[in-house]
Amino acid sequence: MKKLFTTIAVLFNLEMHAQNAANIVPAPAVYTEGKSSFVIDQKTALFATTPDAREIAMRFNAHLHTLGLTELPVISVADKNINPIVFGISPNHDYHGISESYTIEVLGKSRIMVIGRSKRGLFYALQTLIQLLPPKNDGASQYPLTIRTLSIKDGPRFPYRGMHLDVARHFSSIDFVKRYIDYLAMYKFNTFHWHLTDDQGWRIEIKKYPLLTQVGGYRAQTLIGPYGTNKYDGKKYGGFYTQQQIKEVVKYAAERFITVIPEIEMPGHALAALASYNYLGCTKGPYKTAETWGVFDDVFCAGNDSTFTFLQNVLDEVMELFPSKLIHIGGDESPKTRWKTCPDCQRRIRDNKLKDEHELQSYFINRIEKYVNSKGRNIIGWDEILEGGLAPNASVMSWRGEEGGITAAKQQHNVVMTPGNYLYFDHSQSNNEDSITFGGYNSLEKVYSYEPIPSALSPEEGKYILGAQANLWTEYITNPKKVEYQLFPRLAALSEVLWSPKEKRNWEDFERRLPAVFDRYTKAGINFSTAYYDIQTKVIPATDGSGIAWQLSTKNKAVDIRFQDYKKYQQSAVPPAKYGTKYTVPVKVDSSVSLIAYLTDAMGNALPMSVVQDFSINKATGKRIELDLPASPSYAGSGGFTLVDAVRNTKGMSKSSQFLGFSGDDLVATIDLGTIQTISQITLFAFEQKASWIYRPAFVSIAVSADGIRYEPYAPVIIAEDGSALTYRANSKTATRFIKLQAKNAGVIADGNPGAGNKAWLFVDEIEVN
């Protein structure tokens, strides 16, 4: 990856001037630039008159040290012979009345004024000032340094700017957690959501319940590869943080003005706790810490008072460690299966005159909330805590799209937006991802495009949107380098969504800053994704209205794209750059073939970036198709054309953009072949992954028509299964023009299955006619 970026950087002939405003991320609210410069050399001093300002000045010195520069003296008495960098705090130094605001004034040769409205604001000013200097290990990192005359007035758009890290599925060391916090501070985030417990591990020491870490902190083995493979590594896995380590992290974060919000999952995602103390579950066990991913039926028993005693004792120790106003209690993906057959839970429902198990969940959350409120704190939970009625003082994290957040805001509850289809950083950021991810595709541009305040809210309702955060779940993220790869550069994009004024956000301007951003990552040793420079591929209708074409592009304008038959590419002894065809216009594809596209430099040498695409051309390819109901916006693909683009999905959720997804709705598709043709086979390709709430169709039926009015059944449909891939095929020779295919959604997910009680997803990717 680093070799690739180096090549790209050279090709772009990047000239990255540290003082260029285009290099500051997130973009300041107000920026103006002059023509002269301030020179930093060994005669420069840092001027600070208060302990808080002096502390920030010392942080600036520490950064100079990382650049290999001599630290500058810190003075508190003015000296007319010294051109100072002044660090100050002025509560009346107002920018939009925001305590986190700051200003930076580079006043020619005389001085730099760095003023925060608070110590926090001054810390954020420091992050901007650092970006005005050359990056680490840059040849320019030696005195004198110059900073162009400029004026910055800046402050955040949202009060909540968060990032999440799951350490339950895969553990992160204390050193890496601190580094993660440094990354957040660099981009002015102020909240770290620490996901500490789940089915696969309990990661926080609770002194009253030592088995939580002794037993629940470890699992016997871990799933290998994608969900559903049923292959395991046979190795014990685990780890946990002592309370002293927790205090150390909380202090470290506070010094960087980041609040740590702990998450203790309840009532679901509790297997690690149940394995430690069997009496907490409805069946009383035995249980074991989960070895695979997904949602499990065994949850905390809501009918047993000892469950609440346990959770209150746990929360007492948690709240002693974490001073955050908000305590995250999970609340998501909690099946009601055990509660429906548990005598204690059913007695609880009767005694409290609850309607059903959904109201029992509301009872559970309300009871926990009252306890947390009694300690002067408030709860926050995933949007499922809306079920059965929202607790009075609860805040909501909206992850299943924006609907939960909209509902909560309309009820005047605070909301943090974190929709999976924009802000799940465990999703791939490349259409050509070669590592395992949980699924989904959230590109850099998609993250940047996110608007946290939904248009469905009035201006008054929109005030309840505190901000947003991205979530980094670690089922398939096993080490720090992979965490960094999933985090960068999307963290930069999200920082601008949350910090910069809405009217200041501009994708083209952000793109212009990316080379400098990538340069900083490289010189800081950060492992980041270069997916931004990928070959972008898209199958489109052919311009002549018959069939399909392969459209290719890249952000790298200094290279050529070439393509050729993949088999010939593999067999050829000639360097591929000398053999392929230079791409200029979309490539018409009129026969089944595998094509490879790759980049070449100005000398014709192939770069280490390529894409292979298989095409399966058939009678339906590129034909007109109509859907009775559109796919969900989260999995809309290219509309109905996705089903006739000659591309079969072979990588599951790693290529989720190749699917059409329907939440609770049926697929009803009508294909017009254009003329009456003789056909012998119709095939639908679908997908099932129950852990993601994606279920096979209840049935598939096919009808054909010569005139598009009178339809007759085609033939019985036979299903074939290959893991998660499902093939529905019907065989019968007939002459027809119109084909109507229906795939019936599974409907509401049944008890005992992942996502029970929710609408099932139906995923389809291709219809072939032969």
mmCIF file of C-alpha atoms in Angstrom, residues 531-536 552-559:
data_model
loop_
_atom_site.group_PDB
_atom_site.id
_atom_site.type_symbol
_atom_site.label_atom_id
_atom_site.label_comp_id
_atom_site.label_asym_id
_atom_site.label_seq_id
_atom_site.Cartn_x
_atom_site.Cartn_y
_atom_site.Cartn_z
ATOM 1 C CA ALA A 531 -9.291 3.229 -1.905
ATOM 2 C CA TYR A 532 -9.806 6.835 -3.004
ATOM 3 C CA TYR A 533 -7.383 6.122 -5.869
ATOM 4 C CA ASP A 534 -8.986 2.795 -6.813
ATOM 5 C CA ILE A 535 -10.187 2.024 -10.281
ATOM 6 C CA GLN A 536 -13.888 2.793 -10.043
ATOM 7 C CA LEU A 552 -13.985 2.720 -15.681
ATOM 8 C CA SER A 553 -12.457 5.738 -13.953
ATOM 9 C CA THR A 554 -9.809 6.763 -11.435
ATOM 10 C CA LYS A 555 -9.091 9.907 -9.421
ATOM 11 C CA ASN A 556 -5.475 9.616 -10.532
ATOM 12 C CA LYS A 557 -5.347 11.699 -13.705
ATOM 13 C CA ALA A 558 -1.641 11.024 -14.258
ATOM 14 C CA VAL A 559 -2.130 7.378 -15.193
#
